[in-house]
Amino acid sequence: MNAAELFSYPFMQRALLAALFTGLAAPAIGTYLVQRRLALMGDGIGHVAVTGVALGLVTGWSPTWTAVVIAVLGAVLIEVIRERGHTNGDVALALLFYGGLAGGVLVTGLGGQSAAQLQQYLFGSITTISAGDVIVTMVLAALVILVCVGLAPQLFAVAQDPEFARVAGLRVRVYNVLVAVLAAVSVTVAMRTVGLLLVSALMVVPVATSQQLSRTFRATLVSAMALGCLASVGGLTISAFASYHATVAPGPTIVLLSLAGFVVTWPIGAWLRHRARLRAPFADEPVGHDVTDTHPHDHGPTCGHVAVPHDDHVDYVHDGHRHAPHGAHYDEH
């Protein structure tokens, strides 16, 4: 079977749409979480959302919407605990995470629901997603993408330097809560794709991969969304073809493909950073220079010292400063 035949099936078309929108939305909000050093916030919200899914299964309501409500409430509570900065704040967060997961399993059991139904949301079950869930996923994902891209300057300012953002007149608390709510919505969007227990990977790994190659925030945001989309669609396709020979779940395949992207780009990023340090080993460009009459070492292309192009000449890094041959003497920066 080729790809055209595979994606001619309605269930694969629904899965492809869900993977596409999830791959775009999760890294978009993940970029701001990574910038704020809250990479694991999505993981915590995913644990809390388990209770929402269980309530939906027991009451007969849509688990997606009950998960959205509980995840948003949990995200706001997490943001309040984090902002207050109590010394036991991390303990409170841990209690919230574990309570959400345990509560979901308990409610599912009390409601007489099978653990297999809950596992569809814990580890993802994108190929069984219904047409209604696809529409909800597309609408919520589009909302997350529009806010993340449309308010990028404000969200970046708050994430990068809250004090500067506050002085500039931005309502930092409102934007922080907005990011938390968007993260909760993204978690529920991605729970059918990769599962609540793996959703944080799709929010963080594409961003970490993008940071290896990009040098600006906007480039990181755009490339992370592209990488997330590639990992989601690629992982779904690989798992579909591999399923003819073995049981291969789409969710873990998507996460592992995303991790493979990071493993490939990490040495490239390390080499780029090393080359950048060689080209600009000093944070500040030196102004002026001192003239030294004698020097026990002749600098040149084969002397072994790092050569740094500087205006119309070449400096050689030597004992923490730069030497530049200039006629019969050396200029020392």
GROMACS .gro file of C-alpha atoms in nm:
model
  333
    1MET     CA    1   0.000   0.000   0.000
    2ASN     CA    2   0.132   0.344  -0.093
    3ALA     CA    3   0.076   0.676   0.086
    4ALA     CA    4  -0.209   0.781  -0.144
    5GLU     CA    5  -0.403   0.463  -0.071
    6LEU     CA    6  -0.328   0.491   0.301
    7PHE     CA    7  -0.457   0.845   0.333
    8SER     CA    8  -0.766   0.770   0.124
    9TYR     CA    9  -0.924   0.614   0.433
   10PRO     CA   10  -1.147   0.858   0.626
   11PHE     CA   11  -0.995   0.768   0.965
   12MET     CA   12  -0.645   0.846   0.834
   13GLN     CA   13  -0.764   1.178   0.689
   14ARG     CA   14  -0.910   1.273   1.027
   15ALA     CA   15  -0.587   1.166   1.200
   16LEU     CA   16  -0.377   1.363   0.951
   17LEU     CA   17  -0.574   1.684   1.014
   18ALA     CA   18  -0.551   1.639   1.392
   19ALA     CA   19  -0.176   1.574   1.371
   20LEU     CA   20  -0.120   1.875   1.147
   21PHE     CA   21  -0.298   2.124   1.373
   22THR     CA   22  -0.158   1.972   1.692
   23GLY     CA   23   0.195   1.986   1.552
   24LEU     CA   24   0.152   2.357   1.483
   25ALA     CA   25  -0.018   2.460   1.809
   26ALA     CA   26   0.181   2.269   2.074
   27PRO     CA   27   0.528   2.410   1.986
   28ALA     CA   28   0.380   2.759   1.943
   29ILE     CA   29   0.285   2.788   2.310
   30GLY     CA   30   0.581   2.567   2.407
   31THR     CA   31   0.818   2.836   2.279
   32TYR     CA   32   0.698   3.078   2.548
   33LEU     CA   33   0.709   2.810   2.819
   34VAL     CA   34   1.070   2.726   2.731
   35GLN     CA   35   1.156   3.097   2.722
   36ARG     CA   36   1.016   3.131   3.076
   37ARG     CA   37   1.199   2.814   3.190
   38LEU     CA   38   0.865   2.639   3.252
   39ALA     CA   39   0.924   2.351   3.011
   40LEU     CA   40   0.755   2.098   3.240
   41MET     CA   41   0.441   2.304   3.295
   42GLY     CA   42   0.268   2.119   3.011
   43ASP     CA   43   0.348   1.789   3.179
   44GLY     CA   44   0.186   1.908   3.501
   45ILE     CA   45  -0.124   2.034   3.322
   46GLY     CA   46  -0.148   1.699   3.145
   47HIS     CA   47  -0.163   1.522   3.481
   48VAL     CA   48  -0.441   1.756   3.598
   49ALA     CA   49  -0.636   1.706   3.274
   50VAL     CA   50  -0.663   1.333   3.348
   51THR     CA   51  -0.928   1.416   3.607
   52GLY     CA   52  -1.120   1.614   3.346
   53VAL     CA   53  -1.112   1.323   3.101
   54ALA     CA   54  -1.235   1.085   3.373
   55LEU     CA   55  -1.523   1.320   3.462
   56GLY     CA   56  -1.623   1.329   3.096
   57LEU     CA   57  -1.619   0.949   3.068
   58VAL     CA   58  -1.825   0.904   3.385
   59THR     CA   59  -2.084   1.176   3.319
   60GLY     CA   60  -2.122   1.107   2.948
   61TRP     CA   61  -2.013   1.457   2.850
   62SER     CA   62  -1.740   1.514   2.595
   63PRO     CA   63  -1.406   1.428   2.762
   64THR     CA   64  -1.240   1.692   2.546
   65TRP     CA   65  -1.447   1.976   2.691
   66THR     CA   66  -1.434   1.853   3.051
   67ALA     CA   67  -1.057   1.819   3.011
   68VAL     CA   68  -1.039   2.176   2.878
   69VAL     CA   69  -1.227   2.311   3.183
   70ILE     CA   70  -1.025   2.117   3.442
   71ALA     CA   71  -0.693   2.184   3.264
   72VAL     CA   72  -0.762   2.560   3.246
   73LEU     CA   73  -0.853   2.570   3.617
   74GLY     CA   74  -0.540   2.369   3.700
   75ALA     CA   75  -0.320   2.593   3.482
   76VAL     CA   76  -0.448   2.909   3.649
   77LEU     CA   77  -0.392   2.753   3.993
   78ILE     CA   78  -0.038   2.652   3.893
   79GLU     CA   79   0.032   3.007   3.774
   80VAL     CA   80  -0.101   3.155   4.101
   81ILE     CA   81   0.115   2.919   4.309
   82ARG     CA   82   0.419   2.996   4.094
   83GLU     CA   83   0.365   3.372   4.109
   84ARG     CA   84   0.327   3.383   4.486
   85GLY     CA   85   0.665   3.211   4.509
   86HIS     CA   86   0.615   3.038   4.843
   87THR     CA   87   0.907   2.827   4.958
   88ASN     CA   88   0.684   2.520   4.943
   89GLY     CA   89   0.545   2.612   4.603
   90ASP     CA   90   0.715   2.321   4.429
   91VAL     CA   91   0.564   2.082   4.682
   92ALA     CA   92   0.218   2.230   4.620
   93LEU     CA   93   0.265   2.185   4.246
   94ALA     CA   94   0.373   1.823   4.296
   95LEU     CA   95   0.063   1.757   4.505
   96LEU     CA   96  -0.152   1.910   4.231
   97PHE     CA   97   0.010   1.696   3.959
   98TYR     CA   98  -0.013   1.368   4.145
   99GLY     CA   99  -0.362   1.449   4.273
  100GLY     CA  100  -0.484   1.511   3.919
  101LEU     CA  101  -0.352   1.179   3.790
  102ALA     CA  102  -0.471   0.980   4.090
  103GLY     CA  103  -0.810   1.153   4.086
  104GLY     CA  104  -0.861   1.063   3.721
  105VAL     CA  105  -0.786   0.696   3.776
  106LEU     CA  106  -1.007   0.689   4.088
  107VAL     CA  107  -1.304   0.860   3.920
  108THR     CA  108  -1.278   0.628   3.622
  109GLY     CA  109  -1.295   0.325   3.850
  110LEU     CA  110  -1.583   0.462   4.059
  111GLY     CA  111  -1.777   0.534   3.742
  112GLY     CA  112  -1.740   0.178   3.622
  113GLN     CA  113  -1.542   0.283   3.317
  114SER     CA  114  -1.265   0.061   3.184
  115ALA     CA  115  -0.902   0.160   3.212
  116ALA     CA  116  -0.867   0.105   2.836
  117GLN     CA  117  -1.084   0.411   2.767
  118LEU     CA  118  -0.868   0.628   2.991
  119GLN     CA  119  -0.552   0.494   2.827
  120GLN     CA  120  -0.671   0.632   2.492
  121TYR     CA  121  -0.621   0.977   2.642
  122LEU     CA  122  -0.311   0.894   2.847
  123PHE     CA  123  -0.110   0.762   2.551
  124GLY     CA  124  -0.308   0.898   2.254
  125SER     CA  125  -0.534   0.730   2.004
  126ILE     CA  126  -0.532   0.956   1.703
  127THR     CA  127  -0.657   0.699   1.452
  128THR     CA  128  -0.985   0.661   1.645
  129ILE     CA  129  -1.057   1.033   1.664
  130SER     CA  130  -1.409   1.128   1.553
  131ALA     CA  131  -1.506   1.397   1.303
  132GLY     CA  132  -1.645   1.611   1.586
  133ASP     CA  133  -1.322   1.588   1.783
  134VAL     CA  134  -1.125   1.683   1.472
  135ILE     CA  135  -1.331   2.002   1.434
  136VAL     CA  136  -1.282   2.087   1.803
  137THR     CA  137  -0.909   2.019   1.769
  138MET     CA  138  -0.879   2.242   1.462
  139VAL     CA  139  -1.073   2.531   1.619
  140LEU     CA  140  -0.883   2.523   1.949
  141ALA     CA  141  -0.546   2.481   1.775
  142ALA     CA  142  -0.622   2.773   1.541
  143LEU     CA  143  -0.709   2.987   1.845
  144VAL     CA  144  -0.379   2.899   2.015
  145ILE     CA  145  -0.178   2.971   1.699
  146LEU     CA  146  -0.351   3.306   1.635
  147VAL     CA  147  -0.288   3.430   1.990
  148CYS     CA  148   0.073   3.303   2.001
  149VAL     CA  149   0.162   3.465   1.669
  150GLY     CA  150  -0.057   3.775   1.697
  151LEU     CA  151   0.060   3.868   2.048
  152ALA     CA  152   0.418   3.751   1.995
  153PRO     CA  153   0.583   4.089   2.081
  154GLN     CA  154   0.391   4.123   2.409
  155LEU     CA  155   0.428   3.757   2.512
  156PHE     CA  156   0.799   3.760   2.429
  157ALA     CA  157   0.857   4.078   2.631
  158VAL     CA  158   0.683   3.929   2.936
  159ALA     CA  159   0.866   3.597   2.901
  160GLN     CA  160   1.208   3.754   2.844
  161ASP     CA  161   1.210   4.033   3.104
  162PRO     CA  162   0.898   4.076   3.323
  163GLU     CA  163   1.035   4.387   3.494
  164PHE     CA  164   1.098   4.563   3.163
  165ALA     CA  165   0.755   4.457   3.039
  166ARG     CA  166   0.594   4.598   3.354
  167VAL     CA  167   0.778   4.929   3.314
  168ALA     CA  168   0.670   4.937   2.947
  169GLY     CA  169   0.307   4.927   3.060
  170LEU     CA  170   0.227   4.563   2.988
  171ARG     CA  171  -0.001   4.378   3.231
  172VAL     CA  172   0.241   4.099   3.313
  173ARG     CA  173   0.001   3.899   3.531
  174VAL     CA  174  -0.267   3.896   3.261
  175TYR     CA  175  -0.022   3.775   2.996
  176ASN     CA  176   0.119   3.508   3.229
  177VAL     CA  177  -0.231   3.374   3.297
  178LEU     CA  178  -0.303   3.389   2.924
  179VAL     CA  179   0.002   3.172   2.851
  180ALA     CA  180  -0.108   2.925   3.121
  181VAL     CA  181  -0.459   2.904   2.973
  182LEU     CA  182  -0.322   2.856   2.620
  183ALA     CA  183  -0.093   2.581   2.751
  184ALA     CA  184  -0.396   2.407   2.905
  185VAL     CA  185  -0.588   2.431   2.579
  186SER     CA  186  -0.287   2.296   2.387
  187VAL     CA  187  -0.262   2.001   2.624
  188THR     CA  188  -0.622   1.902   2.560
  189VAL     CA  189  -0.575   1.955   2.186
  190ALA     CA  190  -0.278   1.720   2.182
  191MET     CA  191  -0.414   1.454   2.419
  192ARG     CA  192  -0.569   1.249   2.137
  193THR     CA  193  -0.251   1.282   1.928
  194VAL     CA  194   0.031   1.189   2.166
  195GLY     CA  195  -0.153   1.141   2.496
  196LEU     CA  196  -0.161   1.341   2.818
  197LEU     CA  197   0.154   1.173   2.951
  198LEU     CA  198   0.359   1.262   2.641
  199VAL     CA  199   0.204   1.595   2.545
  200SER     CA  200   0.482   1.797   2.710
  201ALA     CA  201   0.735   1.641   2.470
  202LEU     CA  202   0.555   1.783   2.165
  203MET     CA  203   0.548   2.125   2.335
  204VAL     CA  204   0.917   2.128   2.429
  205VAL     CA  205   1.129   1.905   2.201
  206PRO     CA  206   1.058   2.091   1.871
  207VAL     CA  207   1.147   2.417   2.049
  208ALA     CA  208   1.474   2.271   2.183
  209THR     CA  209   1.556   2.143   1.834
  210SER     CA  210   1.480   2.479   1.678
  211GLN     CA  211   1.704   2.658   1.928
  212GLN     CA  212   2.001   2.456   1.803
  213LEU     CA  213   1.986   2.623   1.461
  214SER     CA  214   1.808   2.957   1.506
  215ARG     CA  215   1.938   3.271   1.671
  216THR     CA  216   1.627   3.488   1.703
  217PHE     CA  217   1.304   3.434   1.892
  218ARG     CA  218   1.085   3.475   1.584
  219ALA     CA  219   1.293   3.221   1.390
  220THR     CA  220   1.271   2.982   1.686
  221LEU     CA  221   0.890   3.017   1.699
  222VAL     CA  222   0.838   2.961   1.326
  223SER     CA  223   1.084   2.673   1.289
  224ALA     CA  224   0.953   2.503   1.606
  225MET     CA  225   0.601   2.504   1.460
  226ALA     CA  226   0.736   2.360   1.133
  227LEU     CA  227   0.932   2.090   1.317
  228GLY     CA  228   0.631   2.002   1.534
  229CYS     CA  229   0.415   1.968   1.225
  230LEU     CA  230   0.679   1.753   1.053
  231ALA     CA  231   0.716   1.527   1.358
  232SER     CA  232   0.339   1.483   1.401
  233VAL     CA  233   0.260   1.406   1.038
  234GLY     CA  234   0.581   1.205   0.990
  235GLY     CA  235   0.529   1.001   1.307
  236LEU     CA  236   0.169   0.927   1.211
  237THR     CA  237   0.276   0.813   0.864
  238ILE     CA  238   0.563   0.596   0.993
  239SER     CA  239   0.342   0.428   1.253
  240ALA     CA  240   0.071   0.363   0.992
  241PHE     CA  241   0.311   0.185   0.755
  242ALA     CA  242   0.491   0.005   1.038
  243SER     CA  243   0.160  -0.123   1.174
  244TYR     CA  244   0.147  -0.373   0.886
  245HIS     CA  245   0.435  -0.558   1.050
  246ALA     CA  246   0.401  -0.481   1.422
  247THR     CA  247   0.193  -0.289   1.676
  248VAL     CA  248   0.327   0.065   1.652
  249ALA     CA  249   0.139   0.340   1.839
  250PRO     CA  250   0.132   0.684   1.668
  251GLY     CA  251   0.184   0.888   1.989
  252PRO     CA  252   0.519   0.739   2.096
  253THR     CA  253   0.633   0.735   1.732
  254ILE     CA  254   0.566   1.109   1.702
  255VAL     CA  255   0.759   1.182   2.022
  256LEU     CA  256   1.053   0.959   1.924
  257LEU     CA  257   1.070   1.116   1.577
  258SER     CA  258   1.077   1.459   1.739
  259LEU     CA  259   1.357   1.345   1.972
  260ALA     CA  260   1.547   1.205   1.672
  261GLY     CA  261   1.536   1.553   1.520
  262PHE     CA  262   1.696   1.696   1.834
  263VAL     CA  263   1.967   1.428   1.834
  264VAL     CA  264   2.052   1.511   1.471
  265THR     CA  265   2.060   1.889   1.515
  266TRP     CA  266   2.236   1.904   1.853
  267PRO     CA  267   2.591   1.842   1.717
  268ILE     CA  268   2.522   2.090   1.436
  269GLY     CA  269   2.412   2.349   1.691
  270ALA     CA  270   2.719   2.280   1.907
  271TRP     CA  271   2.944   2.329   1.603
  272LEU     CA  272   2.767   2.654   1.507
  273ARG     CA  273   2.803   2.789   1.862
  274HIS     CA  274   3.172   2.691   1.869
  275ARG     CA  275   3.233   2.865   1.538
  276ALA     CA  276   3.047   3.175   1.659
  277ARG     CA  277   3.267   3.189   1.970
  278LEU     CA  278   3.578   3.166   1.752
  279ARG     CA  279   3.455   3.446   1.530
  280ALA     CA  280   3.358   3.666   1.825
  281PRO     CA  281   3.539   3.539   2.137
  282PHE     CA  282   3.476   3.863   2.328
  283ALA     CA  283   3.131   3.988   2.420
  284ASP     CA  284   3.221   4.351   2.358
  285GLU     CA  285   3.408   4.480   2.057
  286PRO     CA  286   3.730   4.645   2.184
  287VAL     CA  287   3.770   5.017   2.120
  288GLY     CA  288   4.118   5.135   2.020
  289HIS     CA  289   4.442   4.949   2.088
  290ASP     CA  290   4.781   4.970   2.259
  291VAL     CA  291   5.110   4.936   2.073
  292THR     CA  292   5.357   4.674   2.196
  293ASP     CA  293   5.718   4.694   2.073
  294THR     CA  294   5.836   4.339   2.127
  295HIS     CA  295   5.663   4.004   2.131
  296PRO     CA  296   5.826   3.663   2.181
  297HIS     CA  297   5.592   3.494   1.935
  298ASP     CA  298   5.525   3.548   1.564
  299HIS     CA  299   5.153   3.524   1.490
  300GLY     CA  300   5.044   3.383   1.158
  301PRO     CA  301   4.807   3.135   0.992
  302THR     CA  302   5.003   2.839   1.136
  303CYS     CA  303   5.085   2.972   1.484
  304GLY     CA  304   4.803   2.777   1.649
  305HIS     CA  305   4.618   3.076   1.799
  306VAL     CA  306   4.259   3.151   1.708
  307ALA     CA  307   4.240   3.398   1.417
  308VAL     CA  308   3.957   3.654   1.435
  309PRO     CA  309   3.886   3.876   1.131
  310HIS     CA  310   3.867   4.239   1.251
  311ASP     CA  311   3.795   4.519   1.005
  312ASP     CA  312   4.087   4.524   0.754
  313HIS     CA  313   4.319   4.288   0.945
  314VAL     CA  314   4.327   3.968   1.149
  315ASP     CA  315   4.358   3.951   1.530
  316TYR     CA  316   4.505   3.649   1.709
  317VAL     CA  317   4.360   3.556   2.048
  318HIS     CA  318   4.647   3.529   2.294
  319ASP     CA  319   4.619   3.501   2.676
  320GLY     CA  320   4.272   3.653   2.681
  321HIS     CA  321   4.342   3.949   2.452
  322ARG     CA  322   4.395   4.008   2.082
  323HIS     CA  323   4.723   4.064   1.901
  324ALA     CA  324   4.733   4.206   1.551
  325PRO     CA  325   5.059   4.225   1.349
  326HIS     CA  326   5.110   4.584   1.239
  327GLY     CA  327   5.439   4.650   1.058
  328ALA     CA  328   5.730   4.591   1.295
  329HIS     CA  329   5.516   4.582   1.610
  330TYR     CA  330   5.191   4.437   1.740
  331ASP     CA  331   4.869   4.614   1.826
  332GLU     CA  332   4.713   4.481   2.146
  333HIS     CA  333   4.336   4.509   2.189
   0.00000   0.00000   0.00000
